[in-house]
Amino acid sequence: MGKLAPSILSADFARLGEQVEAISRAGADYIHVDVMDGHFVPNISFGSTVMKSLNKLETAPYDVHLMIENPDDYIGDFVTEKTEFIVVHQEACRHLHRTIQNIKSYNVKAGVSLNPGTPISALDCILSDVDLVLIMSVNPGFGGQKFIPNAIEKIRELDRIRKEKGYGFVIEIDGGIILDNAADVKRAGCDIFVAGSAVFGAEDIEQRVKEFKQIL
Ligand code: DX5
Ligand code: ZN
């Protein structure tokens, strides 16, 4: 069964705790935490203090997506008892191998993400070391954008490579995921589905989580 990771970028920040507890109760598998620095992407979201303020609540584990330059300087800030994955961008890391080992040194699972314009081959030398590969199906920076279909072919390619080589990473997709395209992405080999506006834009967010879980 596929896993759902609602992105709190699209949550109502005045009711963040309440909404995060509601989606967790409804069956969300991870809380997707989108961190943007205004440099790697043309938008600023929030930092680790916002994420840590959720720590005392009953929530699903965190899946932290760092869309920032110099991620090594901040990885430690995002490590909490609820952090399952920390994901960095291949395009933001000059020494990707070192950054992945840095994440793992905190006993957190390490992921790497690719923008729509970056080929899977950019990860050839790191696939055996990562726990997760995140395929962006929009150019990162904003919620509510339209799904870019080349992500499906990239997921197929990744799934084929991991089967061939026996790699253990999971595949995640992020951007423009709605109820209508989730099944196609799942068939391509995806394991974890990020959805921001499709969850938090719904009238009943708990109901929407359940609808997604049924498709996945
Ligand atoms: C985009 C973020 C996504 C985004 C997804 O830069 O990484 O996680 O919030 O939002 P939707 O599902 O609305 O495209
Ligand atoms: Zn994200």
GROMACS .gro file of C-alpha atoms and ligand atoms in nm:
model
  231
    1MET     CA    1   0.000   0.000   0.000
    2GLY     CA    2   0.122   0.349  -0.090
    3LYS     CA    3   0.189   0.601   0.184
    4LEU     CA    4   0.048   0.953   0.207
    5ALA     CA    5   0.255   1.252   0.320
    6PRO     CA    6   0.040   1.568   0.334
    7SER     CA    7   0.248   1.884   0.298
    8ILE     CA    8   0.187   2.140   0.571
    9LEU     CA    9   0.293   2.414   0.330
   10SER     CA   10  -0.075   2.431   0.233
   11ALA     CA   11  -0.210   2.407   0.589
   12ASP     CA   12  -0.386   2.690   0.771
   13PHE     CA   13  -0.098   2.809   0.990
   14ALA     CA   14  -0.336   2.964   1.240
   15ARG     CA   15  -0.466   2.611   1.305
   16LEU     CA   16  -0.155   2.411   1.226
   17GLY     CA   17  -0.149   2.184   1.534
   18GLU     CA   18  -0.514   2.097   1.507
   19GLN     CA   19  -0.489   2.019   1.134
   20VAL     CA   20  -0.176   1.809   1.171
   21GLU     CA   21  -0.341   1.603   1.444
   22ALA     CA   22  -0.654   1.563   1.232
   23ILE     CA   23  -0.472   1.429   0.925
   24SER     CA   24  -0.260   1.200   1.143
   25ARG     CA   25  -0.573   1.058   1.303
   26ALA     CA   26  -0.727   1.008   0.959
   27GLY     CA   27  -0.434   0.789   0.847
   28ALA     CA   28  -0.164   1.019   0.703
   29ASP     CA   29   0.163   0.822   0.713
   30TYR     CA   30   0.402   1.118   0.731
   31ILE     CA   31   0.389   1.492   0.785
   32HIS     CA   32   0.573   1.644   0.487
   33VAL     CA   33   0.767   1.950   0.603
   34ASP     CA   34   0.862   2.186   0.316
   35VAL     CA   35   1.150   2.413   0.410
   36MET     CA   36   1.233   2.695   0.163
   37ASP     CA   37   1.507   2.954   0.195
   38GLY     CA   38   1.436   3.208  -0.079
   39HIS     CA   39   1.765   3.114  -0.250
   40PHE     CA   40   1.741   2.759  -0.377
   41VAL     CA   41   1.374   2.827  -0.451
   42PRO     CA   42   1.202   3.163  -0.503
   43ASN     CA   43   0.996   3.145  -0.183
   44ILE     CA   44   1.046   3.137   0.195
   45SER     CA   45   0.834   2.900   0.405
   46PHE     CA   46   0.933   2.825   0.767
   47GLY     CA   47   1.215   2.678   0.970
   48SER     CA   48   1.275   2.413   1.233
   49THR     CA   49   1.105   2.602   1.518
   50VAL     CA   50   0.767   2.566   1.349
   51MET     CA   51   0.826   2.195   1.300
   52LYS     CA   52   0.948   2.147   1.657
   53SER     CA   53   0.638   2.317   1.795
   54LEU     CA   54   0.444   2.014   1.666
   55ASN     CA   55   0.659   1.772   1.864
   56LYS     CA   56   0.437   1.758   2.168
   57LEU     CA   57   0.130   1.666   1.959
   58GLU     CA   58   0.013   1.323   1.847
   59THR     CA   59   0.126   1.321   1.486
   60ALA     CA   60   0.268   1.098   1.216
   61PRO     CA   61   0.650   1.109   1.175
   62TYR     CA   62   0.813   1.392   0.981
   63ASP     CA   63   0.938   1.375   0.626
   64VAL     CA   64   1.155   1.687   0.597
   65HIS     CA   65   1.211   1.829   0.247
   66LEU     CA   66   1.492   2.083   0.251
   67MET     CA   67   1.471   2.317  -0.049
   68ILE     CA   68   1.767   2.518   0.075
   69GLU     CA   69   2.127   2.601  -0.013
   70ASN     CA   70   2.399   2.469   0.222
   71PRO     CA   71   2.174   2.206   0.384
   72ASP     CA   72   2.465   2.071   0.591
   73ASP     CA   73   2.448   2.382   0.807
   74TYR     CA   74   2.089   2.305   0.912
   75ILE     CA   75   2.042   1.928   0.915
   76GLY     CA   76   2.092   1.899   1.292
   77ASP     CA   77   1.815   2.154   1.353
   78PHE     CA   78   1.561   1.926   1.189
   79VAL     CA   79   1.648   1.613   1.383
   80THR     CA   80   1.381   1.530   1.644
   81GLU     CA   81   1.246   1.204   1.782
   82LYS     CA   82   0.975   1.230   1.515
   83THR     CA   83   1.201   1.293   1.214
   84GLU     CA   84   1.202   0.985   0.992
   85PHE     CA   85   1.347   1.129   0.669
   86ILE     CA   86   1.557   1.431   0.583
   87VAL     CA   87   1.565   1.494   0.208
   88VAL     CA   88   1.809   1.728   0.033
   89HIS     CA   89   1.825   1.838  -0.331
   90GLN     CA   90   2.091   1.697  -0.559
   91GLU     CA   91   2.106   2.041  -0.723
   92ALA     CA   92   2.185   2.211  -0.389
   93CYS     CA   93   2.465   1.978  -0.276
   94ARG     CA   94   2.822   2.023  -0.393
   95HIS     CA   95   2.929   1.720  -0.188
   96LEU     CA   96   2.617   1.507  -0.197
   97HIS     CA   97   2.781   1.192  -0.064
   98ARG     CA   98   2.908   1.377   0.242
   99THR     CA   99   2.566   1.536   0.303
  100ILE     CA  100   2.392   1.198   0.287
  101GLN     CA  101   2.640   1.056   0.541
  102ASN     CA  102   2.584   1.364   0.757
  103ILE     CA  103   2.208   1.296   0.770
  104LYS     CA  104   2.267   0.929   0.851
  105SER     CA  105   2.505   1.020   1.133
  106TYR     CA  106   2.196   1.143   1.325
  107ASN     CA  107   2.027   0.803   1.281
  108VAL     CA  108   1.775   0.959   1.045
  109LYS     CA  109   1.693   0.813   0.703
  110ALA     CA  110   1.854   1.009   0.419
  111GLY     CA  111   1.680   1.111   0.097
  112VAL     CA  112   1.775   1.297  -0.217
  113SER     CA  113   1.543   1.493  -0.444
  114LEU     CA  114   1.556   1.577  -0.816
  115ASN     CA  115   1.399   1.876  -0.988
  116PRO     CA  116   1.198   1.810  -1.306
  117GLY     CA  117   1.495   1.917  -1.522
  118THR     CA  118   1.749   1.681  -1.361
  119PRO     CA  119   1.789   1.328  -1.501
  120ILE     CA  120   1.794   1.012  -1.286
  121SER     CA  121   2.151   0.951  -1.406
  122ALA     CA  122   2.262   1.239  -1.179
  123LEU     CA  123   2.210   0.993  -0.891
  124ASP     CA  124   2.404   0.697  -1.036
  125CYS     CA  125   2.680   0.719  -0.776
  126ILE     CA  126   2.457   0.771  -0.472
  127LEU     CA  127   2.162   0.534  -0.519
  128SER     CA  128   2.322   0.259  -0.312
  129ASP     CA  129   2.355   0.499  -0.015
  130VAL     CA  130   2.013   0.662   0.004
  131ASP     CA  131   1.695   0.550   0.182
  132LEU     CA  132   1.461   0.760  -0.032
  133VAL     CA  133   1.453   0.929  -0.373
  134LEU     CA  134   1.207   1.217  -0.412
  135ILE     CA  135   1.100   1.298  -0.766
  136MET     CA  136   0.967   1.651  -0.804
  137SER     CA  137   0.666   1.669  -1.034
  138VAL     CA  138   0.664   2.051  -1.018
  139ASN     CA  139   0.948   2.300  -0.999
  140PRO     CA  140   0.984   2.343  -0.623
  141GLY     CA  141   0.882   2.663  -0.449
  142PHE     CA  142   0.506   2.672  -0.434
  143GLY     CA  143   0.206   2.456  -0.358
  144GLY     CA  144  -0.085   2.422  -0.597
  145GLN     CA  145   0.111   2.389  -0.925
  146LYS     CA  146   0.026   2.162  -1.215
  147PHE     CA  147   0.173   1.810  -1.232
  148ILE     CA  148   0.462   1.771  -1.483
  149PRO     CA  149   0.415   1.430  -1.647
  150ASN     CA  150   0.785   1.348  -1.707
  151ALA     CA  151   0.789   1.243  -1.339
  152ILE     CA  152   0.605   0.921  -1.427
  153GLU     CA  153   0.876   0.806  -1.666
  154LYS     CA  154   1.145   0.896  -1.411
  155ILE     CA  155   0.971   0.686  -1.145
  156ARG     CA  156   0.949   0.390  -1.383
  157GLU     CA  157   1.321   0.420  -1.455
  158LEU     CA  158   1.408   0.440  -1.083
  159ASP     CA  159   1.188   0.142  -1.000
  160ARG     CA  160   1.355  -0.059  -1.275
  161ILE     CA  161   1.704   0.031  -1.148
  162ARG     CA  162   1.626  -0.058  -0.787
  163LYS     CA  163   1.486  -0.396  -0.889
  164GLU     CA  164   1.783  -0.469  -1.116
  165LYS     CA  165   2.043  -0.373  -0.857
  166GLY     CA  166   1.855  -0.474  -0.545
  167TYR     CA  167   1.861  -0.126  -0.389
  168GLY     CA  168   1.644  -0.059  -0.085
  169PHE     CA  169   1.538   0.304  -0.132
  170VAL     CA  170   1.174   0.407  -0.142
  171ILE     CA  171   1.041   0.637  -0.415
  172GLU     CA  172   0.845   0.951  -0.331
  173ILE     CA  173   0.664   1.199  -0.556
  174ASP     CA  174   0.595   1.563  -0.476
  175GLY     CA  175   0.396   1.827  -0.663
  176GLY     CA  176   0.055   1.844  -0.825
  177ILE     CA  177  -0.068   1.514  -0.682
  178ILE     CA  178  -0.448   1.494  -0.680
  179LEU     CA  179  -0.698   1.210  -0.641
  180ASP     CA  180  -0.713   1.178  -1.023
  181ASN     CA  181  -0.344   1.112  -1.092
  182ALA     CA  182  -0.238   0.916  -0.781
  183ALA     CA  183  -0.325   0.574  -0.926
  184ASP     CA  184  -0.112   0.629  -1.241
  185VAL     CA  185   0.185   0.734  -1.030
  186LYS     CA  186   0.142   0.433  -0.807
  187ARG     CA  187   0.143   0.199  -1.108
  188ALA     CA  188   0.477   0.352  -1.215
  189GLY     CA  189   0.632   0.226  -0.890
  190CYS     CA  190   0.592   0.511  -0.641
  191ASP     CA  191   0.573   0.437  -0.266
  192ILE     CA  192   0.513   0.774  -0.093
  193PHE     CA  193   0.280   1.047  -0.221
  194VAL     CA  194   0.311   1.408  -0.109
  195ALA     CA  195  -0.007   1.612  -0.143
  196GLY     CA  196  -0.042   1.970  -0.024
  197SER     CA  197  -0.330   2.166  -0.172
  198ALA     CA  198  -0.523   1.848  -0.257
  199VAL     CA  199  -0.543   1.767   0.116
  200PHE     CA  200  -0.549   2.104   0.291
  201GLY     CA  201  -0.764   2.270   0.024
  202ALA     CA  202  -1.040   2.017   0.083
  203GLU     CA  203  -1.349   2.110   0.277
  204ASP     CA  204  -1.300   1.806   0.502
  205ILE     CA  205  -0.929   1.730   0.529
  206GLU     CA  206  -0.975   1.405   0.723
  207GLN     CA  207  -1.215   1.274   0.462
  208ARG     CA  208  -0.967   1.370   0.187
  209VAL     CA  209  -0.687   1.176   0.358
  210LYS     CA  210  -0.912   0.871   0.366
  211GLU     CA  211  -0.999   0.911  -0.003
  212PHE     CA  212  -0.630   0.923  -0.093
  213LYS     CA  213  -0.552   0.623   0.124
  214GLN     CA  214  -0.817   0.424  -0.056
  215ILE     CA  215  -0.658   0.493  -0.396
  216LEU     CA  216  -0.309   0.421  -0.268
  217DX5     C1  217   0.673   2.226  -0.368
  217DX5     C2  218   0.673   2.149  -0.239
  217DX5     C3  219   0.558   2.056  -0.231
  217DX5     C4  220   0.427   2.126  -0.234
  217DX5     C5  221   0.323   2.031  -0.285
  217DX5     O1  222   0.782   2.307  -0.375
  217DX5     O2  223   0.791   2.074  -0.222
  217DX5     O3  224   0.568   1.968  -0.122
  217DX5     O4  225   0.387   2.176  -0.111
  217DX5     O5  226   0.204   2.099  -0.297
  217DX5     P1  227   0.092   2.054  -0.400
  217DX5     O6  228   0.051   1.915  -0.361
  217DX5     O7  229  -0.014   2.155  -0.377
  217DX5     O8  230   0.153   2.060  -0.536
  218ZN      ZN  231   0.793   1.900  -0.068
   0.00000   0.00000   0.00000
